[in-house]
Coordinates of N, CA, C and O in Angstrom, one line a residue:
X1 N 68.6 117.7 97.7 CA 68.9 116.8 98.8 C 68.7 117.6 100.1 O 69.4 118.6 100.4
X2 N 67.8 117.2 100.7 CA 67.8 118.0 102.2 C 68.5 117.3 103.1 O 68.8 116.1 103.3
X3 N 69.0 119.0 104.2 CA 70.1 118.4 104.9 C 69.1 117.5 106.0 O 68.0 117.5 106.5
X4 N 70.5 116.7 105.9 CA 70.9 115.4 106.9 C 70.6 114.3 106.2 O 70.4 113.3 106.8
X5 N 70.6 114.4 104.6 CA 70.4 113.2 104.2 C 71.8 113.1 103.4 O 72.8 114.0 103.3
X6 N 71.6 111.4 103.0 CA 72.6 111.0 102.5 C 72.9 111.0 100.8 O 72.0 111.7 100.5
X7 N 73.6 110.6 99.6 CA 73.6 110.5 98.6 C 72.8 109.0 98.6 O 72.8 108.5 99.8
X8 N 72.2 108.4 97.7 CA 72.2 107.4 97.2 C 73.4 106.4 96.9 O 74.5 106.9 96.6
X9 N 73.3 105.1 97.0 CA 74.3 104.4 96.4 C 74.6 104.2 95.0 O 74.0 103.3 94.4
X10 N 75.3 104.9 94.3 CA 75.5 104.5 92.9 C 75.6 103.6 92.7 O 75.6 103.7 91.5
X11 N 75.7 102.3 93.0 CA 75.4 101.2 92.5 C 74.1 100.8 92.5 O 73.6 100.0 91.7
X12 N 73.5 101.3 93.7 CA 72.2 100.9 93.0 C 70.6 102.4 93.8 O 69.9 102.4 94.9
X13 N 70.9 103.2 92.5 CA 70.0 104.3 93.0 C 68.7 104.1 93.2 O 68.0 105.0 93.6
X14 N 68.1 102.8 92.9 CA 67.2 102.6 93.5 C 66.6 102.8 95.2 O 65.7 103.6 95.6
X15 N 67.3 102.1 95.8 CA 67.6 102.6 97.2 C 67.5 103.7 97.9 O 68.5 104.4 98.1
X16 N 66.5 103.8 98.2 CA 66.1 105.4 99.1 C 66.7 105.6 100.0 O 67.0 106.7 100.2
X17 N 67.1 104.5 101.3 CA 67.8 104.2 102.3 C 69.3 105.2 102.0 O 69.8 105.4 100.9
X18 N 69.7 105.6 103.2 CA 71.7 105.8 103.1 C 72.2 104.0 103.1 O 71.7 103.0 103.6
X19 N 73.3 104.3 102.4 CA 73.9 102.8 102.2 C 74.9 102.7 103.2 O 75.4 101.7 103.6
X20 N 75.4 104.0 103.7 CA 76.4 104.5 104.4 C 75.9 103.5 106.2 O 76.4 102.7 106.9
X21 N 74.6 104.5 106.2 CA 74.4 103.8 107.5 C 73.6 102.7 107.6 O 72.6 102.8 108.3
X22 N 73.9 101.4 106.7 CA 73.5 100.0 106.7 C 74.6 99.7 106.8 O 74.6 98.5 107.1
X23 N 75.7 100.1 106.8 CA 76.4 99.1 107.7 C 77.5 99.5 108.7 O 77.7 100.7 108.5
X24 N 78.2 99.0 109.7 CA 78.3 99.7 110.9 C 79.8 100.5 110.3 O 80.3 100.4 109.2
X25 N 80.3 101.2 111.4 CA 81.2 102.0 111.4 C 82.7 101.3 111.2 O 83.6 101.7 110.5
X26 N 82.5 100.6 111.8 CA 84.2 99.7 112.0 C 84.4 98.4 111.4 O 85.4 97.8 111.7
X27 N 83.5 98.0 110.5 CA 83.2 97.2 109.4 C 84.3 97.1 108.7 O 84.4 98.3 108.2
X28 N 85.4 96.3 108.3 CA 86.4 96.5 107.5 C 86.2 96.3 106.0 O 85.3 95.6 105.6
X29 N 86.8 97.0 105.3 CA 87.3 97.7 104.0 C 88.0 98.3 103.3 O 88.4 99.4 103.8
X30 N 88.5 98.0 102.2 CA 89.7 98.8 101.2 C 89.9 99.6 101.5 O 88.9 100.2 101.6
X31 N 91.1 100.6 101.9 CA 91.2 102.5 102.1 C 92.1 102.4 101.1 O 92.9 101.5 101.1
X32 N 92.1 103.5 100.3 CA 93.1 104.1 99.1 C 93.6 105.6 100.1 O 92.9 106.5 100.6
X33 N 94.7 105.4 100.0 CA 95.3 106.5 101.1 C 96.2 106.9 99.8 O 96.6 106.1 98.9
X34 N 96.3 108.7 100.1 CA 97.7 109.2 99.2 C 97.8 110.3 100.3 O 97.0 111.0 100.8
X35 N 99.3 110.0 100.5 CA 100.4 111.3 101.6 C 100.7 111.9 100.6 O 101.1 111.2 99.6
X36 N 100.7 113.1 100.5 CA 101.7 114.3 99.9 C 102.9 114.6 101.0 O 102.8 115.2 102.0
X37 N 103.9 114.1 100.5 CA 105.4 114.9 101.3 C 106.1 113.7 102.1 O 105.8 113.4 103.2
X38 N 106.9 113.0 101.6 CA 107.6 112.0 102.9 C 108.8 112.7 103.7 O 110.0 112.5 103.3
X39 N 108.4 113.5 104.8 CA 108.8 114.1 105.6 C 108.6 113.3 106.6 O 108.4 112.0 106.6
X40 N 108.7 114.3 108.1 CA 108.2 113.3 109.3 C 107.3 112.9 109.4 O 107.2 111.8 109.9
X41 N 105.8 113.8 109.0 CA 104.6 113.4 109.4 C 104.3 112.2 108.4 O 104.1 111.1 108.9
X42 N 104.3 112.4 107.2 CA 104.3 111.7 105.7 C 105.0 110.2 106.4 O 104.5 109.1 106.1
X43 N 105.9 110.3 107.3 CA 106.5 108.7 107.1 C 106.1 108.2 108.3 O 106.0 107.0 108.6
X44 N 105.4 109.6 109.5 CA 104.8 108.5 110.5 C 103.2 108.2 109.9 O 102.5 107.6 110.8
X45 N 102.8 108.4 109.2 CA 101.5 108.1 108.3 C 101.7 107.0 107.9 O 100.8 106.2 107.9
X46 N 103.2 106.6 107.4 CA 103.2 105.4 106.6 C 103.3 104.3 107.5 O 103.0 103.1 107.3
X47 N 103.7 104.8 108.7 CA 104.1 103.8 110.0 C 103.1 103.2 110.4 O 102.9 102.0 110.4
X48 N 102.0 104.3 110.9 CA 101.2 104.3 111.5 C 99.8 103.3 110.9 O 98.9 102.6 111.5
X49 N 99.9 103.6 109.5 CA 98.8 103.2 108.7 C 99.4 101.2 109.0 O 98.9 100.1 109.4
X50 N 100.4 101.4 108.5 CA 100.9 99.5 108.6 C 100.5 98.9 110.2 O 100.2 97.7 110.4
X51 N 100.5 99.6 111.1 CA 100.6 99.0 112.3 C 98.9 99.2 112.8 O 98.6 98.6 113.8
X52 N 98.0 100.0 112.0 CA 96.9 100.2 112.5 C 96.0 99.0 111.6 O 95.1 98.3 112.1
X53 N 96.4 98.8 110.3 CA 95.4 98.5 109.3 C 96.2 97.5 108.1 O 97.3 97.6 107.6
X54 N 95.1 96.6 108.0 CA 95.7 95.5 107.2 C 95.4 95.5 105.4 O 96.2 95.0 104.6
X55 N 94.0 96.3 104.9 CA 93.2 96.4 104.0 C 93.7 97.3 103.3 O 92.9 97.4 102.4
X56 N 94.8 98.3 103.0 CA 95.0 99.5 102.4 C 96.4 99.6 101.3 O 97.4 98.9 101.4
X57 N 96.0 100.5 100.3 CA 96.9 100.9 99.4 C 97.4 102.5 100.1 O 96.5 103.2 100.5
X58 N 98.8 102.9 100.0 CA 98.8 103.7 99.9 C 100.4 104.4 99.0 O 101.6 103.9 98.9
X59 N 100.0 105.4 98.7 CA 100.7 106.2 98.1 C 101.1 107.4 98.5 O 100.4 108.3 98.8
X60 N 102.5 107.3 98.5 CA 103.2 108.2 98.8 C 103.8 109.5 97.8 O 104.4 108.9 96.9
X61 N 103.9 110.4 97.7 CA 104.3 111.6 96.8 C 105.8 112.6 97.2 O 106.0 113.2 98.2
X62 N 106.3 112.4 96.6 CA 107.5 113.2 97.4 C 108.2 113.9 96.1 O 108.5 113.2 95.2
X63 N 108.6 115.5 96.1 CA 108.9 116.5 95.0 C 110.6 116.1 95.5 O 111.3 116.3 94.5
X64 N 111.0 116.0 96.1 CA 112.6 115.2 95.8 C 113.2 114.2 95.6 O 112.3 113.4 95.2
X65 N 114.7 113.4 95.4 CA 115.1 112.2 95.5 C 115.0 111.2 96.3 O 115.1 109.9 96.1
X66 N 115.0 111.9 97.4 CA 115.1 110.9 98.8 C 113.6 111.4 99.7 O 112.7 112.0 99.3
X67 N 113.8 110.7 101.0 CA 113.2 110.8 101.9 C 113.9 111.9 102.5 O 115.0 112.3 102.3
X68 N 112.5 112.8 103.9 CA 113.3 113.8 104.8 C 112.6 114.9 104.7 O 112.7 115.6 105.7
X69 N 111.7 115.4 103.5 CA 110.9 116.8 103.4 C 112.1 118.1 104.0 O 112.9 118.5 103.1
X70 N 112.1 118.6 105.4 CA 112.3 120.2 105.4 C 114.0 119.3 105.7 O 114.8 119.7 104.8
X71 N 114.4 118.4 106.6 CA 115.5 117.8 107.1 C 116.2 117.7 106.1 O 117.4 118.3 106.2
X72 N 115.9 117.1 105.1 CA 116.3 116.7 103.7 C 117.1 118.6 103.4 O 118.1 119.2 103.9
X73 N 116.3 118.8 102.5 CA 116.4 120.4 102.0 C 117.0 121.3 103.0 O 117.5 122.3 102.5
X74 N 117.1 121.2 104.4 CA 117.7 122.2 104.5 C 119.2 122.3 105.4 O 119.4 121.2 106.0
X75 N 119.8 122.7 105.5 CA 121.0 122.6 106.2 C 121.4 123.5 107.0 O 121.7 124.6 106.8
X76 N 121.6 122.8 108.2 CA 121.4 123.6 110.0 C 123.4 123.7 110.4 O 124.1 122.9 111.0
X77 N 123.8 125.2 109.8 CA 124.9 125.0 110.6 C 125.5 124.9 112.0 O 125.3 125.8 112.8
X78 N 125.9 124.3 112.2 CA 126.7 124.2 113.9 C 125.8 123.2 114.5 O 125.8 123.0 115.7
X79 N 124.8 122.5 113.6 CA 124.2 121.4 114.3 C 124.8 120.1 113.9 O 125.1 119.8 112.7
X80 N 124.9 119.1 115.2 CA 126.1 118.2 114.7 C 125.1 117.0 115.5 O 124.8 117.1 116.7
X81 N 124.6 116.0 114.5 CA 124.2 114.5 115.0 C 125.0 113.4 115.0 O 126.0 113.1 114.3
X82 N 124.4 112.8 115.8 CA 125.1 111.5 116.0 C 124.4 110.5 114.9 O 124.6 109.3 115.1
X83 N 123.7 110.6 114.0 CA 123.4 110.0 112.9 C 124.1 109.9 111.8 O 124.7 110.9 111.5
X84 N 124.1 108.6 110.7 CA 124.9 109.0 110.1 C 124.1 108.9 108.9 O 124.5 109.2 107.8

């Protein structure tokens, strides 16, 4: 493949054309999203993805019980929130 070209469309490799750029950029479509970590970034991903986009799965991963990543795990003495 020389550069600046594209793969073919596996669906149909006949197609010499890029399939990528037959159709425009902002064209709506399925996104399969996976976050690693529901931490803060991890949950403003999930925020952000609902408020941006209507078309998407996503998946979240998290190696603890709860929500929280470093907040979660770690414990800050002499720091006192008004959260409960």
């Amino acid at each position: 493949m020389a550069q600046g070209e594209f793969p073919s469309n596996p669906a149909n490799p006949g197609n010499d054309k890029s399939w990528r750029s037959q159709k425009p950029i902002h064209e709506e479509r399925h996104l399969k999203v996976i976050c690693i970590g529901a931490g803060a970034s991890g949950l403003l991903l999930a925020y952000k993805l609902q408020r941006s986009f209507e078309n998407f799965d996503l998946v979240l991963y998290e190696k603890n019980a709860d929500l929280g990543g470093t907040w979660l795990e770690n414990k800050y003495p002499g720091f006192v929130s008004s959260f409960a």
